[in-house]
Amino acid sequence: MNEVTITVNGVPETHQVEPRMLLVHFLRELCGLTGTNVGCDTTQCGCCTVHLDGRAVKSCTLLAVQADGSEVATIEGLGTSDRLHPMQESFREHHALQCGYCTSGMVMQGIDVVRSGIGHDERAVREALEGNLCRCTGYQNIVDAIMDVARNAPDSCGDGSVR
Amino acid sequence: MNLPDFKYERPQNLDAALELLRGNPQARVLAGGQTLIPALKQRLDRPSVLIDLRAIAELRGIEVSSTHVSVGAMTRHAEIAAHADIGMAIPALRHLASGIAHPQVRNMGTIGGSIANNDPAADYPAAVVGLDATVETTKRRIPADAFFTGLFETALEPEELVLRVHFRVPRRAGYHKIANQASGYVTVGCFIAAFDGQIRVAVNGAGPCVFRQADFEAALRANWSPDAIRDLKQDPATMNEDMHASKRYRAHLVAVAAARALNMAAGGLEMEKA
Ligand SMILES: Cc1cc2nc3c(=O)[nH]c(=O)nc-3n(C[C@H](O)[C@H](O)[C@H](O)COP(=O)(O)OP(=O)(O)OC[C@H]3O[C@@H](n4cnc5c(N)ncnc54)[C@H](O)[C@@H]3O)c2cc1C
Ligand code: FES
Ligand code: FES
C-alpha cells in the first residue's frame, strides 16, 4: 500500500492505495465522487475525463499513485444544483444530453476546450471531442453548448495556463 | 478492470531511476502510461515495479535553434502540438503531434514512450526517421536509421532510457497519415523532409516498422515535384495486413500518403514558416 494525497476539487484526499488502483476508482470508491463514470475502460469513450493539474485526462488510464501530489478537478467541483457552472448551464440550455452517461466527461472536456482557446472554431471543437463518445445526442448540441460558453463566458473555464 | 499487482516508485532524478532499474529485468519505466496502462489491463506484461519518470527534470524541456529542435523524452504530445517555436522551425512536426490520438491522450503521452514502444502504427517514428533525428540515451547517441529495428523493437538495451530526441531542421517537410477512424492510429503515414543535398521519405503504419522508401527518395532527389512519384509503386509483399487494411491496399496508400506529404512540404503548411 502507498499513501497518496491528491487535492480533489480543492480538498486534500489522503488514502492508502494499491499502486495498481486507477484514478477513477480512487475518485469513485475512496472519495465517494461518483460523477466521473467508467464507460469503456480502454481509453476510448471519455466518460472518465477529469482535469489533472488543469488539463483533461482519462482517469481510467492513470494510476492514483501517478496523481499523488497533483490537483484533480471533477464534475462535482464545478457547481451545485442551484448554481450550475456556465458549461453545465449551457449543456442544459442546448439540450446537450439525453441519457447523461457521457455528460460529466463531455463537460470536463468542454471546459478544457474553451480553456485552450479553440472554442470559437467549430472544426477544432469537433476534433477536440474525438476522445469523447456520445451514443445519444449526435454531438451537434454538445458542440453548440461548448461554443456558446466560448463566446459568452470563456473566463469561467480558466485561462489556459497549465498549473 | 483490475491491473496486475506491482510496486510504484517515483525517483526524483535520473541516477535514482537508473539505480532502481539496475539488475531488475521485471522493472518498467512509466512515462505517460497511455500505452503501458492499457497493456497492463490486457495482461500483456507483468512488471514487478513501475518507475514513474514524471518527476525527473533532466527528461523535460524543449530547445529550438536554427539547426535543431531538441525535446526531452517526457515531453507530452500536447506540448509539441502547442509549441510556437517548433511550429516555426518544423511545422510538419507540430502538425504530426497535434494529430496523435485525441486531446486527453496527448495531455499524458510522451515522445519517449512513443518511440521506445515503436508501435508500427505510431506517428513519431516517421518524424524521427524523416527528420534524421538523433536519439540521445543514458548510454549513447543513436541515429534514427539505427534506432527502430523491428515490430515493437528498438536498439535500446535493457536499462537504457531515452533522454532526448534531437531533430534536424529541414528546409521543408510534410507529414500525412491515413488514420484509423476510431483510434487515430496510423494505417499508413509518410513523412517527407528535404535537407540541403538530401531527401528523406519515411513510411510508418505500412510495414512492421517505420522504413525509408528509397525509390521515392531517389525520384524526388532527381525531381522535387509530384510528377516524380506519381507513377511509383510500393511493393505489397512487405506490408502489414490486418482487419483494417490488406497488403495491397496499404501499398496503394503509401503512394497516396507520400503525395499528400509532399504537397504539404511543397506548400501547404510550410507557408506558415515564411
Ligand atoms: C486511444 C489511444 C489512441 C492512440 N492513438 C495514437 C496515435 O494516433 N498515434 C500514436 O502515435 N500513438 C497513439 N497512441 C499511443 C500514445 O501516443 C502513447 O502515449 C505513446 O505511444 C506512449 O507514450 P507514453 O508516454 O504514454 O508511454 P508509456 O505508456 O508510459 O510507456 C510505453 C513504453 O515505453 C517505455 N518507456 C517510456 N518512456 C521511456 C524512456 N524515456 N526510455 C525508455 N523507455 C521508455 C515504457 O517502459 C513502456 O514500455 C494512442 C493511445 C491510446 C490509448
Ligand atoms: S472509461 Fe476512460 S475512456 Fe472510456
Ligand atoms: S447523452 Fe447518452 S451517451 Fe451522451
Short mmCIF file of C-alpha atoms and ligand atoms in Angstrom, two decimals:
data_model
loop_
_atom_site.label_atom_id
_atom_site.label_comp_id
_atom_site.label_asym_id
_atom_site.label_seq_id
_atom_site.Cartn_x
_atom_site.Cartn_y
_atom_site.Cartn_z
CA MET A 1 0.00 0.00 0.00
CA ASN A 2 1.13 3.52 -0.79
CA GLU A 3 -0.11 6.66 0.91
CA VAL A 4 -1.38 9.10 -1.67
CA THR A 5 -2.58 12.69 -1.30
CA ILE A 6 -4.48 14.16 -4.20
CA THR A 7 -6.16 17.54 -3.98
CA VAL A 8 -9.59 16.81 -5.39
CA ASN A 9 -11.72 19.87 -6.16
CA GLY A 10 -9.57 21.84 -3.74
CA VAL A 11 -9.83 19.35 -0.86
CA PRO A 12 -6.80 17.19 0.02
CA GLU A 13 -7.75 13.50 -0.08
CA THR A 14 -5.24 11.19 1.63
CA HIS A 15 -5.76 7.45 1.28
CA GLN A 16 -3.82 4.19 1.38
CA VAL A 17 -3.98 2.65 -2.08
CA GLU A 18 -2.54 -0.26 -4.00
CA PRO A 19 -0.28 1.11 -6.75
CA ARG A 20 -2.46 -0.59 -9.34
CA MET A 21 -5.57 1.41 -8.38
CA LEU A 22 -6.81 3.61 -11.22
CA LEU A 23 -7.54 7.27 -10.53
CA VAL A 24 -11.19 6.78 -11.47
CA HIS A 25 -11.58 4.18 -8.73
CA PHE A 26 -9.81 6.43 -6.22
CA LEU A 27 -12.36 9.13 -7.03
CA ARG A 28 -15.42 6.90 -7.04
CA GLU A 29 -14.63 4.46 -4.25
CA LEU A 30 -12.38 6.34 -1.84
CA CYS A 31 -13.61 9.91 -2.33
CA GLY A 32 -17.23 8.93 -2.96
CA LEU A 33 -17.33 11.09 -6.07
CA THR A 34 -19.38 9.01 -8.48
CA GLY A 35 -19.99 11.72 -11.07
CA THR A 36 -16.97 10.51 -13.04
CA ASN A 37 -18.09 7.45 -14.98
CA VAL A 38 -16.36 4.42 -16.45
CA GLY A 39 -17.62 3.56 -19.90
CA CYS A 40 -15.13 1.58 -21.93
CA ASP A 41 -12.17 1.25 -19.54
CA THR A 42 -10.00 1.26 -22.68
CA THR A 43 -9.21 4.97 -23.23
CA GLN A 44 -11.78 5.35 -26.00
CA CYS A 45 -15.01 6.87 -24.68
CA GLY A 46 -14.01 9.81 -22.48
CA CYS A 47 -16.71 9.25 -19.79
CA CYS A 48 -13.93 9.26 -17.20
CA THR A 49 -12.42 12.63 -18.22
CA VAL A 50 -11.17 14.75 -15.31
CA HIS A 51 -8.60 17.53 -15.07
CA LEU A 52 -5.13 16.71 -13.78
CA ASP A 53 -3.26 19.91 -12.90
CA GLY A 54 -5.55 21.82 -15.20
CA ARG A 55 -5.59 19.54 -18.24
CA ALA A 56 -8.17 16.97 -19.37
CA VAL A 57 -7.02 13.37 -18.96
CA LYS A 58 -8.71 9.98 -18.84
CA SER A 59 -8.90 8.76 -15.27
CA CYS A 60 -9.29 5.13 -16.42
CA THR A 61 -5.79 5.35 -17.90
CA LEU A 62 -4.00 6.94 -14.98
CA LEU A 63 -2.92 5.39 -11.69
CA ALA A 64 -3.92 7.12 -8.48
CA VAL A 65 -0.25 6.99 -7.43
CA GLN A 66 0.68 8.94 -10.58
CA ALA A 67 -1.60 11.76 -9.41
CA ASP A 68 -0.06 11.84 -5.91
CA GLY A 69 0.73 15.48 -5.14
CA SER A 70 -1.37 16.76 -8.02
CA GLU A 71 -4.66 18.61 -8.27
CA VAL A 72 -7.63 16.86 -9.79
CA ALA A 73 -10.88 18.54 -10.77
CA THR A 74 -14.06 16.50 -11.28
CA ILE A 75 -17.61 17.33 -12.27
CA GLU A 76 -18.58 17.65 -8.59
CA GLY A 77 -16.23 20.59 -8.17
CA LEU A 78 -17.80 22.75 -10.85
CA GLY A 79 -21.05 23.93 -9.35
CA THR A 80 -24.07 22.98 -7.28
CA SER A 81 -27.61 22.07 -8.33
CA ASP A 82 -28.65 25.63 -7.51
CA ARG A 83 -25.66 27.29 -9.10
CA LEU A 84 -24.52 25.36 -12.14
CA HIS A 85 -21.20 26.10 -13.81
CA PRO A 86 -21.78 28.01 -17.06
CA MET A 87 -20.75 24.89 -19.02
CA GLN A 88 -23.34 22.80 -17.20
CA GLU A 89 -25.94 25.53 -17.68
CA SER A 90 -25.10 25.68 -21.37
CA PHE A 91 -25.49 21.89 -21.75
CA ARG A 92 -28.96 22.28 -20.14
CA GLU A 93 -29.87 25.23 -22.35
CA HIS A 94 -28.80 23.49 -25.55
CA HIS A 95 -30.23 20.08 -24.65
CA ALA A 96 -26.72 18.65 -25.00
CA LEU A 97 -27.52 15.44 -23.13
CA GLN A 98 -30.05 12.67 -23.18
CA CYS A 99 -29.12 9.65 -21.06
CA GLY A 100 -26.33 11.65 -19.41
CA TYR A 101 -23.76 8.88 -19.24
CA CYS A 102 -21.16 10.76 -21.28
CA THR A 103 -22.06 14.14 -19.84
CA SER A 104 -19.63 14.57 -16.95
CA GLY A 105 -16.76 13.70 -19.28
CA MET A 106 -18.12 15.94 -22.02
CA VAL A 107 -18.48 18.88 -19.63
CA MET A 108 -14.92 18.44 -18.32
CA GLN A 109 -13.59 18.13 -21.87
CA GLY A 110 -15.70 21.12 -22.94
CA ILE A 111 -14.10 23.25 -20.26
CA ASP A 112 -10.65 22.14 -21.43
CA VAL A 113 -11.61 23.09 -24.99
CA VAL A 114 -12.67 26.61 -24.01
CA ARG A 115 -9.65 26.96 -21.74
CA SER A 116 -7.36 26.04 -24.65
CA GLY A 117 -8.79 28.96 -26.62
CA ILE A 118 -10.20 26.94 -29.53
CA GLY A 119 -13.86 27.09 -28.53
CA HIS A 120 -14.85 29.56 -31.24
CA ASP A 121 -13.72 27.26 -34.08
CA GLU A 122 -16.33 24.58 -34.78
CA ARG A 123 -13.93 22.26 -36.55
CA ALA A 124 -11.40 22.48 -33.74
CA VAL A 125 -14.14 21.83 -31.17
CA ARG A 126 -15.29 18.73 -33.04
CA GLU A 127 -11.70 17.47 -33.33
CA ALA A 128 -11.14 18.09 -29.63
CA LEU A 129 -14.12 15.84 -28.86
CA GLU A 130 -12.58 12.90 -30.72
CA GLY A 131 -11.87 11.14 -27.44
CA ASN A 132 -15.42 11.59 -26.10
CA LEU A 133 -18.19 9.36 -27.40
CA CYS A 134 -21.89 10.10 -27.07
CA ARG A 135 -24.38 7.46 -28.16
CA CYS A 136 -27.44 9.70 -27.78
CA THR A 137 -27.17 13.28 -28.95
CA GLY A 138 -25.37 13.20 -32.29
CA TYR A 139 -22.90 15.78 -30.92
CA GLN A 140 -24.45 18.86 -32.57
CA ASN A 141 -25.94 20.21 -29.35
CA ILE A 142 -22.77 19.44 -27.40
CA VAL A 143 -20.74 21.44 -29.89
CA ASP A 144 -23.29 24.27 -29.69
CA ALA A 145 -23.16 24.25 -25.88
CA ILE A 146 -19.36 24.45 -25.78
CA MET A 147 -19.17 27.19 -28.42
CA ASP A 148 -21.79 29.18 -26.55
CA VAL A 149 -19.61 29.19 -23.42
CA ALA A 150 -16.56 30.11 -25.52
CA ARG A 151 -18.49 33.13 -26.80
CA ASN A 152 -20.27 34.24 -23.69
CA ALA A 153 -18.42 33.03 -20.60
CA PRO A 154 -14.88 31.98 -21.56
CA ASP A 155 -13.43 33.21 -18.26
CA SER A 156 -15.49 30.61 -16.38
CA CYS A 157 -13.18 27.95 -17.82
CA GLY A 158 -9.83 29.41 -16.74
CA ASP A 159 -7.06 30.97 -18.75
CA GLY A 160 -5.35 28.01 -20.37
CA SER A 161 -2.19 28.18 -18.31
CA VAL A 162 -1.16 24.79 -17.01
CA ARG A 163 -0.83 24.83 -13.27
CA MET B 1 -10.55 -3.63 -14.82
CA ASN B 2 -8.00 -4.60 -12.18
CA LEU B 3 -4.39 -4.35 -13.16
CA PRO B 4 -1.86 -6.97 -12.08
CA ASP B 5 -0.07 -6.11 -8.87
CA PHE B 6 3.17 -4.10 -8.93
CA LYS B 7 5.18 -1.67 -6.85
CA TYR B 8 5.43 2.03 -7.72
CA GLU B 9 8.43 4.32 -7.46
CA ARG B 10 8.80 7.97 -8.39
CA PRO B 11 12.52 8.78 -8.42
CA GLN B 12 13.42 12.47 -8.29
CA ASN B 13 16.38 12.30 -10.66
CA LEU B 14 17.87 10.18 -13.40
CA ASP B 15 20.52 8.50 -11.25
CA ALA B 16 17.87 7.31 -8.82
CA ALA B 17 15.80 5.94 -11.70
CA LEU B 18 18.76 4.04 -13.15
CA GLU B 19 19.59 2.66 -9.72
CA LEU B 20 16.06 1.26 -9.44
CA LEU B 21 16.34 -0.32 -12.90
CA ARG B 22 19.73 -1.90 -12.28
CA GLY B 23 19.65 -5.70 -12.24
CA ASN B 24 15.83 -5.69 -12.27
CA PRO B 25 14.59 -7.09 -15.59
CA GLN B 26 10.97 -7.04 -14.40
CA ALA B 27 11.06 -3.27 -13.78
CA ARG B 28 9.41 -0.96 -16.33
CA VAL B 29 9.62 2.79 -16.63
CA LEU B 30 6.32 4.62 -16.76
CA ALA B 31 6.08 7.78 -18.87
CA GLY B 32 2.55 8.89 -19.82
CA GLY B 33 1.12 5.43 -19.33
CA GLN B 34 -1.10 5.74 -22.40
CA THR B 35 0.33 2.55 -23.85
CA LEU B 36 1.60 0.81 -20.73
CA ILE B 37 -1.57 1.04 -18.62
CA PRO B 38 -3.81 -0.37 -21.39
CA ALA B 39 -1.19 -3.11 -21.92
CA LEU B 40 -1.28 -3.98 -18.22
CA LYS B 41 -5.08 -4.15 -18.30
CA GLN B 42 -4.73 -6.71 -21.07
CA ARG B 43 -2.10 -8.61 -19.08
CA LEU B 44 0.40 -8.19 -21.92
CA ASP B 45 3.10 -7.53 -19.33
CA ARG B 46 3.65 -8.34 -15.65
CA PRO B 47 6.14 -5.84 -14.27
CA SER B 48 7.31 -6.10 -10.67
CA VAL B 49 7.74 -2.34 -10.34
CA LEU B 50 6.79 0.75 -12.33
CA ILE B 51 9.35 3.53 -12.20
CA ASP B 52 7.49 6.77 -12.92
CA LEU B 53 9.66 9.27 -14.82
CA ARG B 54 7.39 12.27 -14.26
CA ALA B 55 9.47 13.99 -11.57
CA ILE B 56 12.78 13.82 -13.44
CA ALA B 57 13.72 17.30 -14.65
CA GLU B 58 16.53 16.00 -16.92
CA LEU B 59 13.89 14.43 -19.18
CA ARG B 60 11.98 17.64 -19.82
CA GLY B 61 12.45 20.79 -21.83
CA ILE B 62 12.26 21.91 -25.45
CA GLU B 63 15.08 23.75 -27.23
CA VAL B 64 14.76 25.23 -30.71
CA SER B 65 17.73 26.57 -32.68
CA SER B 66 18.19 27.31 -36.36
CA THR B 67 19.55 23.81 -36.95
CA HIS B 68 17.86 21.59 -34.35
CA VAL B 69 14.72 21.00 -32.35
CA SER B 70 15.59 19.09 -29.22
CA VAL B 71 12.92 17.69 -26.90
CA GLY B 72 13.16 15.78 -23.64
CA ALA B 73 11.79 12.23 -23.52
CA MET B 74 8.99 13.26 -21.13
CA THR B 75 7.69 15.99 -23.44
CA ARG B 76 3.96 15.44 -23.88
CA HIS B 77 2.42 15.29 -27.34
CA ALA B 78 0.27 18.31 -26.40
CA GLU B 79 3.35 20.39 -25.57
CA ILE B 80 4.85 19.84 -29.02
CA ALA B 81 1.46 20.43 -30.65
CA ALA B 82 1.19 23.80 -28.87
CA HIS B 83 4.81 24.95 -29.19
CA ALA B 84 5.02 28.09 -31.31
CA ASP B 85 8.78 27.88 -31.98
CA ILE B 86 8.52 24.27 -33.11
CA GLY B 87 5.68 25.38 -35.35
CA MET B 88 8.01 27.93 -36.92
CA ALA B 89 11.03 25.63 -37.24
CA ILE B 90 9.31 22.39 -38.32
CA PRO B 91 5.59 22.91 -38.93
CA ALA B 92 5.22 19.28 -40.01
CA LEU B 93 6.41 18.06 -36.59
CA ARG B 94 3.89 20.19 -34.78
CA HIS B 95 1.21 19.01 -37.21
CA LEU B 96 2.14 15.38 -36.54
CA ALA B 97 1.97 15.82 -32.75
CA SER B 98 -1.41 17.55 -32.94
CA GLY B 99 -2.84 14.57 -34.83
CA ILE B 100 -1.86 11.85 -32.34
CA ALA B 101 -4.89 10.16 -30.77
CA HIS B 102 -7.08 12.79 -29.08
CA PRO B 103 -6.52 15.61 -26.56
CA GLN B 104 -6.71 13.57 -23.35
CA VAL B 105 -4.09 11.11 -24.63
CA ARG B 106 -1.94 13.98 -25.93
CA ASN B 107 -2.02 15.55 -22.46
CA MET B 108 -0.36 12.45 -20.97
CA GLY B 109 1.51 10.61 -23.74
CA THR B 110 5.20 11.38 -24.30
CA ILE B 111 7.61 11.22 -27.21
CA GLY B 112 10.00 9.00 -25.23
CA GLY B 113 7.25 6.46 -24.52
CA SER B 114 6.10 6.51 -28.11
CA ILE B 115 9.47 5.85 -29.71
CA ALA B 116 10.58 3.34 -27.05
CA ASN B 117 7.40 1.39 -27.72
CA ASN B 118 7.80 1.56 -31.53
CA ASP B 119 4.26 0.56 -32.37
CA PRO B 120 4.14 0.20 -36.19
CA ALA B 121 1.00 2.37 -36.08
CA ALA B 122 2.61 5.20 -34.08
CA ASP B 123 3.23 8.65 -35.54
CA TYR B 124 6.57 9.82 -34.07
CA PRO B 125 8.81 7.14 -35.62
CA ALA B 126 8.09 8.67 -39.05
CA ALA B 127 9.25 12.10 -37.85
CA VAL B 128 12.32 10.70 -36.11
CA VAL B 129 13.44 8.87 -39.26
CA GLY B 130 12.22 11.52 -41.72
CA LEU B 131 13.97 14.34 -39.87
CA ASP B 132 17.20 12.37 -39.47
CA ALA B 133 16.97 12.73 -35.72
CA THR B 134 19.45 11.52 -33.13
CA VAL B 135 18.11 9.70 -30.09
CA GLU B 136 20.16 10.55 -27.03
CA THR B 137 20.01 7.82 -24.40
CA THR B 138 21.53 7.20 -21.00
CA LYS B 139 24.35 5.33 -22.79
CA ARG B 140 24.92 6.82 -26.26
CA ARG B 141 23.58 8.75 -29.22
CA ILE B 142 21.69 6.59 -31.72
CA PRO B 143 20.99 7.80 -35.27
CA ALA B 144 17.34 7.43 -36.30
CA ASP B 145 18.22 4.96 -39.04
CA ALA B 146 19.61 2.57 -36.43
CA PHE B 147 17.04 3.15 -33.68
CA PHE B 148 13.90 1.40 -34.94
CA THR B 149 14.83 -2.23 -35.54
CA GLY B 150 11.54 -4.11 -35.97
CA LEU B 151 7.99 -4.68 -34.80
CA PHE B 152 7.87 -3.09 -31.30
CA GLU B 153 11.68 -3.41 -31.30
CA THR B 154 14.31 -0.69 -30.91
CA ALA B 155 18.06 -0.53 -30.44
CA LEU B 156 17.51 0.28 -26.74
CA GLU B 157 19.20 -2.18 -24.42
CA PRO B 158 17.86 -3.25 -21.04
CA GLU B 159 18.31 -0.43 -18.50
CA GLU B 160 18.87 2.10 -21.30
CA LEU B 161 16.48 5.07 -21.34
CA VAL B 162 15.68 7.70 -23.95
CA LEU B 163 16.81 11.10 -22.67
CA ARG B 164 16.17 13.44 -25.58
CA VAL B 165 15.39 13.45 -29.27
CA HIS B 166 17.32 15.88 -31.47
CA PHE B 167 15.54 16.61 -34.75
CA ARG B 168 17.38 18.30 -37.62
CA VAL B 169 15.57 21.33 -39.00
CA PRO B 170 14.90 20.65 -42.69
CA ARG B 171 14.39 23.15 -45.49
CA ARG B 172 10.93 21.73 -45.99
CA ALA B 173 8.92 18.89 -44.56
CA GLY B 174 5.45 17.39 -44.71
CA TYR B 175 3.58 14.59 -42.96
CA HIS B 176 0.36 12.89 -43.84
CA LYS B 177 -1.31 9.91 -42.22
CA ILE B 178 -4.30 7.93 -43.27
CA ALA B 179 -5.60 7.26 -39.79
CA ASN B 180 -7.74 4.56 -38.34
CA GLN B 181 -11.07 6.34 -37.94
CA ALA B 182 -11.70 5.08 -34.41
CA SER B 183 -8.33 5.34 -32.69
CA GLY B 184 -6.35 7.79 -34.78
CA TYR B 185 -3.52 5.28 -35.04
CA VAL B 186 -1.70 5.21 -38.38
CA THR B 187 -2.94 2.87 -41.11
CA VAL B 188 -0.32 4.34 -43.42
CA GLY B 189 1.69 7.52 -42.99
CA CYS B 190 4.52 9.27 -44.75
CA PHE B 191 6.99 11.92 -43.59
CA ILE B 192 8.99 13.69 -46.30
CA ALA B 193 11.83 16.07 -45.48
CA ALA B 194 14.21 17.97 -47.75
CA PHE B 195 17.63 18.95 -46.41
CA ASP B 196 20.43 20.55 -48.39
CA GLY B 197 21.62 17.65 -50.51
CA GLN B 198 19.29 15.04 -49.01
CA ILE B 199 15.68 13.94 -49.32
CA ARG B 200 14.23 11.55 -46.74
CA VAL B 201 10.97 9.67 -47.13
CA ALA B 202 9.89 7.73 -44.03
CA VAL B 203 6.85 5.45 -44.16
CA ASN B 204 5.04 4.34 -40.99
CA GLY B 205 1.97 2.18 -40.35
CA ALA B 206 2.51 0.27 -43.56
CA GLY B 207 5.14 -2.29 -42.56
CA PRO B 208 6.16 -3.93 -39.28
CA CYS B 209 8.43 -0.98 -38.58
CA VAL B 210 8.97 2.52 -39.99
CA PHE B 211 11.17 2.38 -43.11
CA ARG B 212 12.75 4.71 -45.68
CA GLN B 213 11.31 4.43 -49.17
CA ALA B 214 14.47 4.54 -51.31
CA ASP B 215 12.70 4.68 -54.69
CA PHE B 216 10.66 7.71 -53.64
CA GLU B 217 13.78 9.38 -52.21
CA ALA B 218 15.74 8.87 -55.44
CA ALA B 219 12.89 10.13 -57.59
CA LEU B 220 12.41 13.26 -55.50
CA ARG B 221 16.14 13.93 -55.43
CA ALA B 222 16.10 13.95 -59.23
CA ASN B 223 12.91 15.98 -59.45
CA TRP B 224 11.27 17.64 -56.44
CA SER B 225 7.73 17.51 -57.74
CA PRO B 226 4.56 15.41 -57.51
CA ASP B 227 5.26 14.16 -61.05
CA ALA B 228 8.40 12.42 -59.82
CA ILE B 229 6.47 10.00 -57.59
CA ARG B 230 3.15 9.86 -59.42
CA ASP B 231 3.81 6.50 -61.07
CA LEU B 232 5.89 4.91 -58.33
CA LYS B 233 4.50 1.85 -56.58
CA GLN B 234 5.18 0.34 -53.18
CA ASP B 235 5.75 -3.43 -53.22
CA PRO B 236 2.88 -5.02 -51.23
CA ALA B 237 4.97 -8.04 -50.16
CA THR B 238 6.46 -6.33 -47.09
CA MET B 239 3.26 -4.58 -45.98
CA ASN B 240 1.24 -5.30 -42.83
CA GLU B 241 -2.14 -6.91 -43.17
CA ASP B 242 -4.91 -6.73 -40.57
CA MET B 243 -8.65 -6.15 -40.22
CA HIS B 244 -8.17 -2.50 -41.18
CA ALA B 245 -6.26 -2.85 -44.43
CA SER B 246 -4.87 -5.52 -46.74
CA LYS B 247 -1.28 -5.58 -48.04
CA ARG B 248 -2.37 -4.33 -51.45
CA TYR B 249 -4.44 -1.51 -50.00
CA ARG B 250 -1.63 -0.44 -47.69
CA ALA B 251 0.84 -0.45 -50.61
CA HIS B 252 -1.57 1.77 -52.53
CA LEU B 253 -1.90 4.11 -49.54
CA VAL B 254 1.88 4.57 -49.33
CA ALA B 255 1.77 6.43 -52.64
CA VAL B 256 -1.29 8.41 -51.54
CA ALA B 257 0.28 9.42 -48.22
CA ALA B 258 3.55 10.33 -49.96
CA ALA B 259 1.79 12.56 -52.48
CA ARG B 260 -0.08 14.38 -49.70
CA ALA B 261 3.03 14.72 -47.52
CA LEU B 262 4.88 16.16 -50.49
CA ASN B 263 2.04 18.58 -51.08
CA MET B 264 2.38 19.81 -47.52
CA ALA B 265 6.17 20.02 -47.79
CA ALA B 266 5.96 21.94 -51.04
CA GLY B 267 3.34 24.44 -49.97
CA GLY B 268 0.53 23.95 -47.56
CA LEU B 269 1.70 24.11 -44.01
CA GLU B 270 5.19 25.18 -44.95
CA MET B 271 3.76 28.57 -45.92
CA GLU B 272 3.37 29.29 -42.20
CA LYS B 273 7.13 29.37 -41.95
CA ALA B 274 7.57 32.15 -44.49
C1 LIG C 1 -6.90 5.55 -27.53
C2 LIG C 1 -5.46 5.76 -27.92
C3 LIG C 1 -5.15 6.23 -29.18
C4 LIG C 1 -3.82 6.43 -29.56
N1 LIG C 1 -3.57 6.91 -30.80
C5 LIG C 1 -2.29 7.12 -31.17
C6 LIG C 1 -1.98 7.68 -32.45
O1 LIG C 1 -2.87 8.05 -33.22
N2 LIG C 1 -0.68 7.83 -32.79
C7 LIG C 1 0.33 7.48 -31.94
O2 LIG C 1 1.49 7.65 -32.28
N3 LIG C 1 0.07 6.99 -30.71
C8 LIG C 1 -1.22 6.80 -30.31
N4 LIG C 1 -1.46 6.32 -29.05
C9 LIG C 1 -0.33 5.98 -28.16
C10 LIG C 1 0.12 7.21 -27.38
O3 LIG C 1 0.73 8.16 -28.24
C11 LIG C 1 1.08 6.85 -26.24
O4 LIG C 1 1.12 7.98 -25.42
C12 LIG C 1 2.51 6.54 -26.63
O5 LIG C 1 2.60 5.53 -27.59
C13 LIG C 1 3.30 6.03 -25.44
O6 LIG C 1 3.73 7.09 -24.70
P1 LIG C 1 3.57 7.12 -23.13
O7 LIG C 1 4.31 8.30 -22.65
O8 LIG C 1 2.14 7.06 -22.78
O9 LIG C 1 4.37 5.82 -22.69
P2 LIG C 1 4.09 4.68 -21.61
O10 LIG C 1 2.79 4.02 -21.90
O11 LIG C 1 4.29 5.20 -20.24
O12 LIG C 1 5.29 3.70 -21.97
C14 LIG C 1 5.34 2.99 -23.18
C15 LIG C 1 6.60 2.08 -23.20
O13 LIG C 1 7.78 2.87 -23.35
C16 LIG C 1 8.67 2.68 -22.26
N5 LIG C 1 9.29 3.98 -21.99
C17 LIG C 1 8.63 5.13 -21.66
N6 LIG C 1 9.49 6.15 -21.57
C18 LIG C 1 10.73 5.67 -21.85
C19 LIG C 1 12.04 6.25 -21.92
N7 LIG C 1 12.24 7.57 -21.69
N8 LIG C 1 13.07 5.45 -22.24
C20 LIG C 1 12.88 4.12 -22.49
N9 LIG C 1 11.67 3.52 -22.43
C21 LIG C 1 10.60 4.28 -22.12
C22 LIG C 1 7.81 2.11 -21.14
O14 LIG C 1 8.54 1.34 -20.24
C23 LIG C 1 6.80 1.30 -21.92
O15 LIG C 1 7.33 0.05 -22.24
C24 LIG C 1 -2.78 6.13 -28.64
C25 LIG C 1 -3.08 5.67 -27.36
C26 LIG C 1 -4.40 5.49 -26.99
C27 LIG C 1 -4.70 4.98 -25.61
S1 FES C 2 -13.76 4.86 -19.37
FE1 FES C 2 -11.99 6.03 -19.67
S2 FES C 2 -12.08 6.47 -21.76
FE2 FES C 2 -13.79 5.16 -21.51
S1 FES C 3 -26.13 11.65 -23.57
FE1 FES C 3 -26.24 9.49 -23.67
S2 FES C 3 -24.21 8.99 -24.24
FE2 FES C 3 -24.20 11.11 -24.43
#
